[in-house]
PDB file of C-alpha atoms in Angstrom:
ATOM      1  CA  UNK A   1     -17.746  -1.600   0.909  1.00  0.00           C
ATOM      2  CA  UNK A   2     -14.719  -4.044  -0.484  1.00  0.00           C
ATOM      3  CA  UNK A   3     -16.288  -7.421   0.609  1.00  0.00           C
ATOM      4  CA  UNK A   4     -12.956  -9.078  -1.109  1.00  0.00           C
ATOM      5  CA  UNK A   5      -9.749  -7.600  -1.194  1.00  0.00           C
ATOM      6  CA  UNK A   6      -7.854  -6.710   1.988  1.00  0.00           C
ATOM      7  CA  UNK A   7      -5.152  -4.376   2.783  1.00  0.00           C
ATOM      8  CA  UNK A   8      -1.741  -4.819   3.766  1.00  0.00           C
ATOM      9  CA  UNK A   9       0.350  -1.668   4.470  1.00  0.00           C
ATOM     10  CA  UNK A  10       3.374  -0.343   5.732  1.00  0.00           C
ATOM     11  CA  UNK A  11       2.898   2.481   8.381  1.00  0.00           C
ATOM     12  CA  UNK A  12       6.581   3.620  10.243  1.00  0.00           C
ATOM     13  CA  UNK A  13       6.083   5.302  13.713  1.00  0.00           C
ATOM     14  CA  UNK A  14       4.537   8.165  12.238  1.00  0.00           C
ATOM     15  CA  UNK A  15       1.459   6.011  11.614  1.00  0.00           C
ATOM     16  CA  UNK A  16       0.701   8.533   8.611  1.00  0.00           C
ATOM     17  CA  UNK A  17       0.030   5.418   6.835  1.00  0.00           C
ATOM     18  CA  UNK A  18      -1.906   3.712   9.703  1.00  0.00           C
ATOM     19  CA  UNK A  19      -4.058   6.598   9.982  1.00  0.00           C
ATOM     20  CA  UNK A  20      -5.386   7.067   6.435  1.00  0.00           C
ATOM     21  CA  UNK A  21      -5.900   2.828   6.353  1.00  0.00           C
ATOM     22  CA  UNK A  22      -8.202   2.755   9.265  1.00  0.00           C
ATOM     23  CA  UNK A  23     -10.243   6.049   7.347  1.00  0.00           C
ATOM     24  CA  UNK A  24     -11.111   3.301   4.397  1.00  0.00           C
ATOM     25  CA  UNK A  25     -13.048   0.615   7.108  1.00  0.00           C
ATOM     26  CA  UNK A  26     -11.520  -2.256   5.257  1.00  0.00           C
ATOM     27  CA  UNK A  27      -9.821  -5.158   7.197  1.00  0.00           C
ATOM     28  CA  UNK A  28      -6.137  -4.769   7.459  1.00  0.00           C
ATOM     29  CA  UNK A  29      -3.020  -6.457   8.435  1.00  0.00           C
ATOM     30  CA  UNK A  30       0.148  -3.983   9.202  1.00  0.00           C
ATOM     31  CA  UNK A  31       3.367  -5.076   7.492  1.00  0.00           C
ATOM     32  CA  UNK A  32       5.568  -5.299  10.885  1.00  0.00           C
ATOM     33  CA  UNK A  33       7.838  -2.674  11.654  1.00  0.00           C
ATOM     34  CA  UNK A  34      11.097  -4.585  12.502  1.00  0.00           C
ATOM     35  CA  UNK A  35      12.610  -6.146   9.129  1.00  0.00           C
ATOM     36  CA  UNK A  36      13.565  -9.419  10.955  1.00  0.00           C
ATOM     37  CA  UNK A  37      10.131 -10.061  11.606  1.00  0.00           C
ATOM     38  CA  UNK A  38       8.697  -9.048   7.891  1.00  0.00           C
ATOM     39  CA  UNK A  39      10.368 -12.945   7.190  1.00  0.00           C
ATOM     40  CA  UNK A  40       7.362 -14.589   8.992  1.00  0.00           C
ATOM     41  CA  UNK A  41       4.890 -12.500   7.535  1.00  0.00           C
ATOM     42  CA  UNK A  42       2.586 -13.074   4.864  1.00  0.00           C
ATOM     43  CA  UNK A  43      -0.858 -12.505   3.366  1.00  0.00           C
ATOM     44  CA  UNK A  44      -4.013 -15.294   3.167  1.00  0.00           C
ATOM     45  CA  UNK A  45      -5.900 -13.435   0.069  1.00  0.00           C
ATOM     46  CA  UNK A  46      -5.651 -11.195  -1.938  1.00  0.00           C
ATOM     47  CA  UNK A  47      -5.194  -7.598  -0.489  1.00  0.00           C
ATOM     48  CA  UNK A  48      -4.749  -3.854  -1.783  1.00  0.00           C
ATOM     49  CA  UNK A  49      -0.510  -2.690  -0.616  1.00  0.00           C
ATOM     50  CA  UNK A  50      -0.725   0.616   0.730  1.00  0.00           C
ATOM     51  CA  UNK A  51       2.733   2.080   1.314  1.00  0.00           C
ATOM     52  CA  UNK A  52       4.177   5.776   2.065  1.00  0.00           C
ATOM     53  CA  UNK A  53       7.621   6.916  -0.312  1.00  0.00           C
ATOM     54  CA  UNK A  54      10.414   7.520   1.687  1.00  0.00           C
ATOM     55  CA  UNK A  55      13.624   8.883   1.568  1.00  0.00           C
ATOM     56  CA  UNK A  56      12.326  12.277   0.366  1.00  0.00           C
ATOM     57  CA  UNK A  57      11.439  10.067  -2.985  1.00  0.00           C
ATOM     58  CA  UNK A  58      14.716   9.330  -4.173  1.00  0.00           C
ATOM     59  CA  UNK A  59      14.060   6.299  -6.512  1.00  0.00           C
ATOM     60  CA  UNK A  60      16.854   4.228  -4.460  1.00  0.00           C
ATOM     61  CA  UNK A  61      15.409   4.484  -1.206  1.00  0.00           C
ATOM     62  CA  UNK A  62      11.658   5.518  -2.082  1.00  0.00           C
ATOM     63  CA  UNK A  63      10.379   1.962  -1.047  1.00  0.00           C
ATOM     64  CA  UNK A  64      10.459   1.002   2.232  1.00  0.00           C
ATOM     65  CA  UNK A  65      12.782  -2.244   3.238  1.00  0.00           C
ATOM     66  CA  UNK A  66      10.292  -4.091   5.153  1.00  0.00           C
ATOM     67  CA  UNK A  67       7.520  -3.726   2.145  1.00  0.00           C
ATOM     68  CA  UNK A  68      10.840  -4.797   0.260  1.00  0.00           C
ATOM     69  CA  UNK A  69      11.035  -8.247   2.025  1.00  0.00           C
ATOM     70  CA  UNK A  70       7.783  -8.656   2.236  1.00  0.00           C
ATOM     71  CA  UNK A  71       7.290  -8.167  -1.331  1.00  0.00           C
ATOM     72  CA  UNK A  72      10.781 -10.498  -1.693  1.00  0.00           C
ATOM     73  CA  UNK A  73       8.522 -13.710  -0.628  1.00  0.00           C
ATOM     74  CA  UNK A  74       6.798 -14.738  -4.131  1.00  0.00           C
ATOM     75  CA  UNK A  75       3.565 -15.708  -2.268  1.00  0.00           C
ATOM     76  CA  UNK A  76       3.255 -12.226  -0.781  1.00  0.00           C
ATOM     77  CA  UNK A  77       3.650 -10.930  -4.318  1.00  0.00           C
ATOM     78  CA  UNK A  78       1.283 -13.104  -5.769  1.00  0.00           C
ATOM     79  CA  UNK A  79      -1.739 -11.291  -3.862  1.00  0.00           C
ATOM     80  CA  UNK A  80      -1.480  -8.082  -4.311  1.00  0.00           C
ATOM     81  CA  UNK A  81      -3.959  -6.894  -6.822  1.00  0.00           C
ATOM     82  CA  UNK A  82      -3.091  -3.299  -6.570  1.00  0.00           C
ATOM     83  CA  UNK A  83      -1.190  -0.324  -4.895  1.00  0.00           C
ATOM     84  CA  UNK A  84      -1.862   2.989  -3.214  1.00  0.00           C
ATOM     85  CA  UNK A  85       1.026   4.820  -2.174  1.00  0.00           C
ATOM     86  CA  UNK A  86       1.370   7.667   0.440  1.00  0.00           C
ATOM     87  CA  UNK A  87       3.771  10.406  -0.415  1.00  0.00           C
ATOM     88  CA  UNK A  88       3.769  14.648   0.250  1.00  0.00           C
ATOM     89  CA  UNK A  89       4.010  16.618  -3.098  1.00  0.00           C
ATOM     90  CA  UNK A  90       6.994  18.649  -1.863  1.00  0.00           C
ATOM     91  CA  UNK A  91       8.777  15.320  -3.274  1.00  0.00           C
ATOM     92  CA  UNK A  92       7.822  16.756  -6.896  1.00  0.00           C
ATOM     93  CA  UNK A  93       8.787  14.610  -9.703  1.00  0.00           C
ATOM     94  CA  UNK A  94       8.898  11.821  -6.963  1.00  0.00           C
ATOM     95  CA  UNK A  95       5.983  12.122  -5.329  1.00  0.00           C
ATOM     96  CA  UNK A  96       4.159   8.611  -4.365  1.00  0.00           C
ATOM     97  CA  UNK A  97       7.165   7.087  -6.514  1.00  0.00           C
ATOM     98  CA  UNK A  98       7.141   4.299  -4.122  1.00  0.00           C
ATOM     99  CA  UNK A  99       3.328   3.173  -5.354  1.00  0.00           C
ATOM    100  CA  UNK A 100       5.452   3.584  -9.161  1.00  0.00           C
ATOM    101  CA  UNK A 101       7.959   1.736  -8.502  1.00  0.00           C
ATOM    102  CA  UNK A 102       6.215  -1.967  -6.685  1.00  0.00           C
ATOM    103  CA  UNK A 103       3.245  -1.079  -9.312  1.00  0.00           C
ATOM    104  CA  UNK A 104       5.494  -1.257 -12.072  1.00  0.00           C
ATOM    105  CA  UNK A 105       7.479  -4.823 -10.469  1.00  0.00           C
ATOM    106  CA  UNK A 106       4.153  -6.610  -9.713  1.00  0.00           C
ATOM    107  CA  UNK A 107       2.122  -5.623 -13.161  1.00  0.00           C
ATOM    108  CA  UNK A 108      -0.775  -4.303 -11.070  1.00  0.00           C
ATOM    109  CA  UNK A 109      -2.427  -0.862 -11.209  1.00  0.00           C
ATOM    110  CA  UNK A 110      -1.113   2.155  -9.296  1.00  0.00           C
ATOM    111  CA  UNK A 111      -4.938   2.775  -7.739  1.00  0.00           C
ATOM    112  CA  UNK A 112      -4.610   5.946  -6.043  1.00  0.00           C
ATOM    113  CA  UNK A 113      -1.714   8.699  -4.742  1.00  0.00           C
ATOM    114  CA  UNK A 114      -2.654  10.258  -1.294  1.00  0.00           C
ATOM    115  CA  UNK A 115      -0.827  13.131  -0.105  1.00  0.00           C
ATOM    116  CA  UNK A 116       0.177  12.481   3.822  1.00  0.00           C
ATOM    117  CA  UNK A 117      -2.872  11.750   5.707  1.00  0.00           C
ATOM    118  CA  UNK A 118      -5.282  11.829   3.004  1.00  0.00           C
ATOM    119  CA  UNK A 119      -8.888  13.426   3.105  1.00  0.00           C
ATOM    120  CA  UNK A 120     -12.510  12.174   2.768  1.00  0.00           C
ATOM    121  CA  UNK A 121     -12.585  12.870  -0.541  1.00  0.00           C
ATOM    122  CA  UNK A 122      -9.443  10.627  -0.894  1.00  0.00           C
ATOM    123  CA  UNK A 123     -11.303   7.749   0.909  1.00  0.00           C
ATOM    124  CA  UNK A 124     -13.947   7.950  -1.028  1.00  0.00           C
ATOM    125  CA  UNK A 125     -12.166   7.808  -4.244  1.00  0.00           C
ATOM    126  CA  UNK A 126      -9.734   4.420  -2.886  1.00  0.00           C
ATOM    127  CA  UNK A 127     -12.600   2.826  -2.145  1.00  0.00           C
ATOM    128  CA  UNK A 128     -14.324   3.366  -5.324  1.00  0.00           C
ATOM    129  CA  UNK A 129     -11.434   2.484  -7.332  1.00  0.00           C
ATOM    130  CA  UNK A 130     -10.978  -1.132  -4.995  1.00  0.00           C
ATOM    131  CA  UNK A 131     -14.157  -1.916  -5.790  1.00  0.00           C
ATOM    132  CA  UNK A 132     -13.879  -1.415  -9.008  1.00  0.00           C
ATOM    133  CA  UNK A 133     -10.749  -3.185  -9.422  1.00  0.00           C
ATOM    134  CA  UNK A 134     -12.847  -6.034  -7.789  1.00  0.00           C
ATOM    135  CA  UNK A 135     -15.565  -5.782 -10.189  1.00  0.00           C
ATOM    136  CA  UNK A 136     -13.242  -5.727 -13.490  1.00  0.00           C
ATOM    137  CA  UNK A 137     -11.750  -9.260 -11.860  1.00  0.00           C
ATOM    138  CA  UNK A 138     -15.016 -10.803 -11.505  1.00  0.00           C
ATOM    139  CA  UNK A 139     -16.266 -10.323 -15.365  1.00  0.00           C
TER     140      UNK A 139
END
């Protein structure tokens, strides 16, 4: 169990996103859906961004706006330790682009891809690789 990092994510009305963050057990805070209210939000501690591609993963559009403005105030960038992105692999070259592309920006790891909803293997694995991401910050 992650006893440090949080997660903040992005889930649209699909709640393909949602879904797979409530599988990990790990507090969360849900980036809000309407871009004029992302402005008001930010995150306490440091937290794990998990975000789906869009926009069938065309670079331009691959990142959702409101992760965009949330990830536009420089103390919301400041805690985010690492990304897992959400994508489907009919996107080919593209697929989880979205985790690429912020990973890239912020100079933190790209943890884990999960395709759509995820399975329990893919839990598993995200958790493992928070926790070790925890671990290689504490040493």
């Amino acid at each position: 169990r992650c006893e440090v990092f949080d997660i903040v994510y992005f889930s649209s009305t699909s709640e393909n996103t949602k879904r797979f963050v409530e599988k990990l057990g790990i507090k969360s805070t849900r980036i809000p859906l309407f871009t004029k209210e992302v402005e008001d939000f930010s995150v306490e501690k440091d937290s794990i961004l998990v975000l789906p591609t869009y926009g069938g993963g065309e670079d331009k559009r691959a990142v959702p706006k409101q992760v965009i403005k949330f990830l536009n105030n420089p103390a919301n960038r400041a805690k985010i330790a690492g990304v897992v992105a959400l994508g489907n692999t009919n996107f080919g070259e593209t697929y989880c682009i979205a985790g690429d592309i912020v990973s890239e920006k912020l100079n933190v790891p790209l943890l884990y891809r999960v395709e759509i909803l995820g399975t329990p293997d893919d839990v598993i694995e995200v958790k493992e690789r928070i926790n070790k991401l925890w671990n290689a910050r504490q040493s």
